[in-house]
mmCIF file of C-alpha atoms in Angstrom:
data_model
loop_
_atom_site.group_PDB
_atom_site.id
_atom_site.type_symbol
_atom_site.label_atom_id
_atom_site.label_comp_id
_atom_site.label_asym_id
_atom_site.label_seq_id
_atom_site.Cartn_x
_atom_site.Cartn_y
_atom_site.Cartn_z
ATOM 1 C CA MET A 1 56.483 154.068 104.052
ATOM 2 C CA LYS A 2 55.966 157.551 105.494
ATOM 3 C CA THR A 3 59.023 159.797 105.381
ATOM 4 C CA VAL A 4 60.534 161.989 108.108
ATOM 5 C CA SER A 5 62.516 165.218 107.896
ATOM 6 C CA SER A 6 66.170 165.799 108.737
ATOM 7 C CA ASP A 7 65.165 167.409 112.067
ATOM 8 C CA PHE A 8 63.339 164.244 113.193
ATOM 9 C CA ALA A 9 63.251 164.169 117.017
ATOM 10 C CA GLY A 10 63.981 160.451 117.143
ATOM 11 C CA ALA A 11 67.452 160.995 115.685
ATOM 12 C CA ALA A 12 68.640 161.644 119.248
ATOM 13 C CA PHE A 13 67.512 158.136 120.279
ATOM 14 C CA PRO A 14 69.168 155.522 118.027
ATOM 15 C CA PRO A 15 68.363 151.882 118.869
ATOM 16 C CA GLY A 16 70.556 150.729 121.728
ATOM 17 C CA THR A 17 70.268 154.043 123.592
ATOM 18 C CA LYS A 18 69.726 153.646 127.349
ATOM 19 C CA VAL A 19 66.917 155.809 128.720
ATOM 20 C CA ILE A 20 64.770 156.418 131.751
ATOM 21 C CA PHE A 21 61.094 157.364 131.679
ATOM 22 C CA TYR A 22 58.105 157.359 134.041
ATOM 23 C CA ASP A 23 54.877 155.376 133.927
ATOM 24 C CA LYS A 24 51.435 156.799 134.763
ATOM 25 C CA THR A 25 52.064 156.411 138.492
ATOM 26 C CA GLN A 26 55.437 158.178 138.198
ATOM 27 C CA ASN A 27 57.522 155.072 138.728
ATOM 28 C CA LYS A 28 60.960 155.461 137.160
ATOM 29 C CA ILE A 29 61.662 152.849 134.491
ATOM 30 C CA HIS A 30 65.013 152.045 132.899
ATOM 31 C CA GLY A 31 65.050 150.716 129.361
ATOM 32 C CA THR A 32 66.764 150.403 125.997
ATOM 33 C CA ILE A 33 65.512 151.831 122.705
ATOM 34 C CA GLN A 34 64.487 149.005 120.354
ATOM 35 C CA ARG A 35 62.931 150.784 117.374
ATOM 36 C CA LEU A 36 61.956 154.292 116.257
ATOM 37 C CA PHE A 37 58.496 155.361 115.109
ATOM 38 C CA HIS A 38 57.271 158.780 114.031
ATOM 39 C CA ARG A 39 56.107 160.063 117.424
ATOM 40 C CA TYR A 40 57.519 157.554 119.879
ATOM 41 C CA ALA A 41 60.177 154.919 120.432
ATOM 42 C CA GLN A 42 59.671 151.279 121.326
ATOM 43 C CA VAL A 43 61.563 150.693 124.573
ATOM 44 C CA ALA A 44 62.351 147.408 126.325
ATOM 45 C CA SER A 45 62.493 147.868 130.093
ATOM 46 C CA THR A 46 65.054 146.035 132.189
ATOM 47 C CA GLU A 47 62.144 143.846 133.414
ATOM 48 C CA GLY A 48 61.378 142.781 129.832
ATOM 49 C CA THR A 49 58.232 144.845 129.185
ATOM 50 C CA ILE A 50 57.868 146.643 125.844
ATOM 51 C CA TRP A 51 56.770 150.299 126.117
ATOM 52 C CA ASN A 52 55.851 152.925 123.522
ATOM 53 C CA VAL A 53 57.329 156.165 124.868
ATOM 54 C CA PRO A 54 57.057 159.654 123.277
ATOM 55 C CA TYR A 55 60.432 161.221 122.520
ATOM 56 C CA GLY A 56 59.700 164.099 124.875
ATOM 57 C CA GLY A 57 59.062 161.705 127.745
ATOM 58 C CA MET A 58 62.508 160.093 127.915
ATOM 59 C CA GLU A 59 65.847 161.055 129.402
ATOM 60 C CA ILE A 60 69.004 159.603 127.862
ATOM 61 C CA THR A 61 71.437 157.906 130.236
ATOM 62 C CA GLU A 62 73.777 156.322 127.674
ATOM 63 C CA THR A 63 73.870 156.804 123.924
ATOM 64 C CA PHE A 64 75.884 156.897 120.745
ATOM 65 C CA VAL A 65 75.213 159.207 117.816
ATOM 66 C CA ASN A 66 77.212 159.048 114.596
ATOM 67 C CA PRO A 67 79.916 161.711 115.144
ATOM 68 C CA GLN A 68 80.889 161.845 111.473
ATOM 69 C CA ILE A 69 77.782 163.278 109.857
ATOM 70 C CA SER A 70 74.355 164.612 110.866
ATOM 71 C CA LEU A 71 71.005 164.038 109.146
ATOM 72 C CA PRO A 72 70.996 167.586 107.680
ATOM 73 C CA ASP A 73 74.495 166.971 106.268
ATOM 74 C CA ILE A 74 73.380 163.623 104.829
ATOM 75 C CA GLU A 75 70.403 165.364 103.250
ATOM 76 C CA THR A 76 72.737 167.914 101.658
ATOM 77 C CA MET A 77 74.986 165.117 100.374
ATOM 78 C CA GLY A 78 72.023 163.266 98.900
ATOM 79 C CA ILE A 79 70.653 166.340 97.145
ATOM 80 C CA GLN A 80 74.084 167.200 95.739
ATOM 81 C CA LEU A 81 74.680 163.673 94.403
ATOM 82 C CA ILE A 82 71.246 163.571 92.778
ATOM 83 C CA GLN A 83 71.835 166.987 91.212
ATOM 84 C CA LYS A 84 75.248 165.886 89.947
ATOM 85 C CA HIS A 85 73.809 162.957 88.025
ATOM 86 C CA GLU A 86 70.848 164.983 86.777
ATOM 87 C CA ASP A 87 73.273 167.592 85.426
ATOM 88 C CA LYS A 88 75.235 164.842 83.642
ATOM 89 C CA ASN A 89 71.974 163.650 82.029
ATOM 90 C CA GLU A 90 72.403 160.228 83.633
ATOM 91 C CA LEU A 91 69.317 160.695 85.776
ATOM 92 C CA GLY A 92 65.982 162.198 84.810
ATOM 93 C CA THR A 93 64.927 165.467 86.450
ATOM 94 C CA GLY A 94 62.632 165.865 89.427
ATOM 95 C CA TRP A 95 64.252 163.435 91.868
ATOM 96 C CA ASN A 96 64.342 164.277 95.587
ATOM 97 C CA PHE A 97 65.975 162.935 98.743
ATOM 98 C CA GLY A 98 64.421 161.959 102.074
ATOM 99 C CA PHE A 99 64.515 159.777 105.182
ATOM 100 C CA ASP A 100 62.288 157.006 106.532
ATOM 101 C CA LEU A 101 62.137 154.679 109.531
ATOM 102 C CA ALA A 102 62.802 151.304 107.884
ATOM 103 C CA PRO A 103 64.203 148.958 110.557
ATOM 104 C CA ALA A 104 66.351 146.669 108.413
ATOM 105 C CA ARG A 105 67.203 148.050 104.977
ATOM 106 C CA ALA A 106 69.569 150.962 104.352
ATOM 107 C CA GLY A 107 67.966 152.777 101.434
ATOM 108 C CA ILE A 108 65.301 152.584 98.754
ATOM 109 C CA CYS A 109 64.630 154.015 95.316
ATOM 110 C CA ARG A 110 60.966 154.970 94.968
ATOM 111 C CA TYR A 111 60.462 155.173 91.223
ATOM 112 C CA LYS A 112 56.871 156.434 91.273
ATOM 113 C CA GLU A 113 57.633 159.238 93.733
ATOM 114 C CA LYS A 114 61.086 159.852 92.189
ATOM 115 C CA GLN A 115 62.678 159.752 95.617
ATOM 116 C CA ILE A 116 65.882 158.327 97.088
ATOM 117 C CA SER A 117 65.243 157.578 100.769
ATOM 118 C CA LEU A 118 67.582 156.362 103.528
ATOM 119 C CA SER A 119 66.678 154.805 106.866
ATOM 120 C CA VAL A 120 67.288 157.159 109.795
ATOM 121 C CA THR A 121 68.576 154.361 112.022
ATOM 122 C CA TYR A 122 70.983 153.238 109.300
ATOM 123 C CA CYS A 123 72.294 156.798 108.988
ATOM 124 C CA LEU A 124 72.852 156.939 112.753
ATOM 125 C CA LYS A 125 75.019 153.793 112.696
ATOM 126 C CA ALA A 126 76.828 153.904 109.327
ATOM 127 C CA ASN A 127 79.900 156.026 108.602
ATOM 128 C CA LYS A 128 80.074 158.780 105.997
ATOM 129 C CA SER A 129 81.613 156.552 103.326
ATOM 130 C CA GLU A 130 78.961 153.852 103.799
ATOM 131 C CA ILE A 131 76.170 156.418 103.603
ATOM 132 C CA ARG A 132 77.555 157.958 100.411
ATOM 133 C CA ASN A 133 77.861 154.497 98.885
ATOM 134 C CA THR A 134 74.229 153.729 99.761
ATOM 135 C CA ILE A 135 73.023 156.947 98.126
ATOM 136 C CA LEU A 136 74.955 156.046 94.955
ATOM 137 C CA HIS A 137 73.526 152.503 95.128
ATOM 138 C CA GLU A 138 69.998 153.927 95.006
ATOM 139 C CA ILE A 139 70.879 156.505 92.340
ATOM 140 C CA ALA A 140 72.084 153.615 90.164
ATOM 141 C CA HIS A 141 68.651 152.018 90.586
ATOM 142 C CA ALA A 142 67.049 155.308 89.563
ATOM 143 C CA ILE A 143 69.227 155.529 86.447
ATOM 144 C CA VAL A 144 68.573 151.992 85.140
ATOM 145 C CA GLY A 145 64.911 151.806 86.155
ATOM 146 C CA PRO A 146 62.789 149.252 88.025
ATOM 147 C CA ASP A 147 63.250 146.324 85.631
ATOM 148 C CA HIS A 148 66.883 145.557 86.461
ATOM 149 C CA GLY A 149 67.084 144.880 90.199
ATOM 150 C CA HIS A 150 70.718 144.074 90.996
ATOM 151 C CA ASP A 151 71.534 142.600 87.596
ATOM 152 C CA ALA A 152 74.605 143.196 85.430
ATOM 153 C CA VAL A 153 73.141 146.388 83.930
ATOM 154 C CA TRP A 154 72.611 147.902 87.381
ATOM 155 C CA LYS A 155 76.030 146.732 88.574
ATOM 156 C CA ALA A 156 77.805 148.342 85.606
ATOM 157 C CA VAL A 157 76.086 151.678 86.222
ATOM 158 C CA ALA A 158 76.690 151.498 89.982
ATOM 159 C CA GLU A 159 80.415 150.931 89.472
ATOM 160 C CA LYS A 160 80.570 153.667 86.831
ATOM 161 C CA ILE A 161 79.180 156.310 89.213
ATOM 162 C CA GLY A 162 81.478 155.269 92.092
ATOM 163 C CA CYS A 163 79.426 152.748 94.068
ATOM 164 C CA THR A 164 80.886 149.446 95.296
ATOM 165 C CA ALA A 165 77.895 147.696 93.668
ATOM 166 C CA GLU A 166 77.376 145.382 96.635
ATOM 167 C CA ARG A 167 73.787 144.198 96.929
ATOM 168 C CA CYS A 168 73.480 144.365 100.719
ATOM 169 C CA HIS A 169 74.814 146.552 103.503
ATOM 170 C CA ARG A 170 76.510 145.173 106.622
ATOM 171 C CA VAL A 171 75.252 147.653 109.214
ATOM 172 C CA GLU A 172 72.815 146.233 111.795
ATOM 173 C CA HIS A 173 70.992 149.381 112.794
ATOM 174 C CA THR A 174 67.858 148.286 114.660
ATOM 175 C CA THR A 175 67.503 145.805 117.505
ATOM 176 C CA PRO A 176 65.751 142.727 116.055
ATOM 177 C CA ARG A 177 62.222 142.085 117.333
ATOM 178 C CA TRP A 178 62.646 138.315 117.347
ATOM 179 C CA LEU A 179 65.467 136.004 118.403
ATOM 180 C CA GLY A 180 65.439 132.341 117.412
ATOM 181 C CA ARG A 181 67.439 129.588 119.086
ATOM 182 C CA CYS A 182 67.853 125.863 118.500
ATOM 183 C CA GLY A 183 69.277 122.923 120.445
ATOM 184 C CA CYS A 184 72.807 123.245 119.081
ATOM 185 C CA GLY A 185 73.104 126.898 120.105
ATOM 186 C CA LYS A 186 72.691 128.632 116.752
ATOM 187 C CA GLN A 187 70.772 131.911 116.729
ATOM 188 C CA TRP A 188 68.719 133.794 114.157
ATOM 189 C CA THR A 189 67.177 137.272 114.237
ATOM 190 C CA ARG A 190 64.141 138.675 112.450
ATOM 191 C CA GLN A 191 62.277 141.980 112.361
ATOM 192 C CA ARG A 192 59.094 140.215 111.237
ATOM 193 C CA LEU A 193 58.306 136.627 112.112
ATOM 194 C CA THR A 194 56.728 134.957 109.085
ATOM 195 C CA GLN A 195 54.930 131.628 109.194
ATOM 196 C CA ARG A 196 57.856 130.077 107.360
ATOM 197 C CA ALA A 197 60.256 131.305 110.055
ATOM 198 C CA ARG A 198 57.926 130.103 112.843
ATOM 199 C CA ASN A 199 58.089 126.614 111.379
ATOM 200 C CA GLY A 200 61.822 126.799 110.736
ATOM 201 C CA ILE A 201 64.192 123.917 111.437
ATOM 202 C CA CYS A 202 67.909 124.281 112.152
ATOM 203 C CA PRO A 203 69.846 122.907 109.151
ATOM 204 C CA SER A 204 72.651 121.724 111.455
ATOM 205 C CA CYS A 205 70.856 119.791 114.193
ATOM 206 C CA GLY A 206 67.322 119.396 112.837
ATOM 207 C CA ASP A 207 65.653 120.913 115.924
ATOM 208 C CA ASN A 208 62.738 123.306 115.630
ATOM 209 C CA ILE A 209 63.762 126.931 116.024
ATOM 210 C CA GLN A 210 62.238 128.481 119.147
ATOM 211 C CA TRP A 211 61.399 132.182 118.772
ATOM 212 C CA ASN A 212 61.075 134.817 121.503
ATOM 213 C CA ARG A 213 60.470 138.536 121.370
ATOM 214 C CA VAL A 214 63.706 140.365 122.153
ATOM 215 C CA GLY A 215 63.542 141.514 125.755
ATOM 216 C CA VAL A 216 60.707 139.092 126.531
ATOM 217 C CA GLU A 217 61.516 135.502 127.530
#
């Protein structure tokens, strides 16, 4: 996945932000940010249409931005934590820190590139403590190598360097693309709708799960 810098323009438009923009005939359109891409955001209009709108073509009407820590400050934190564990000879040299636009995960350890990368949208929703924990989570992966996943070896190292060693984060940071419903009222969300999900059956009532794009009925 392509990375972005700490001055990424989309950081001002976290998913859930309310915006207005204009179509080609200058009609004003109200919408909500669904997902961030490198040069534009995916916006669901109040009428249910999905638009791809450049960041410079939107005006924010209602937003939230993480008040605790900015992307440049997160970048500094990440670099400092990597350097700390390199200096202690726990981590090999040459590692770097970056950001990406992953819609569901929090962070990733790219072994080949020697990079720890965090999702921008995750950083805009998570608090400082959660972000630090995620960086340490990925550093633990870097220390033990790609053969361990979330096994006992990884967990021991993660706890040793100050991580909670939980496998998954609990921050929903991008509006799901798909919403599934069944007859008994249960709901499921997905970023990508696989064939297995399309054919899914509710384990409670046995009905087929009906999927719709979020914002489009």
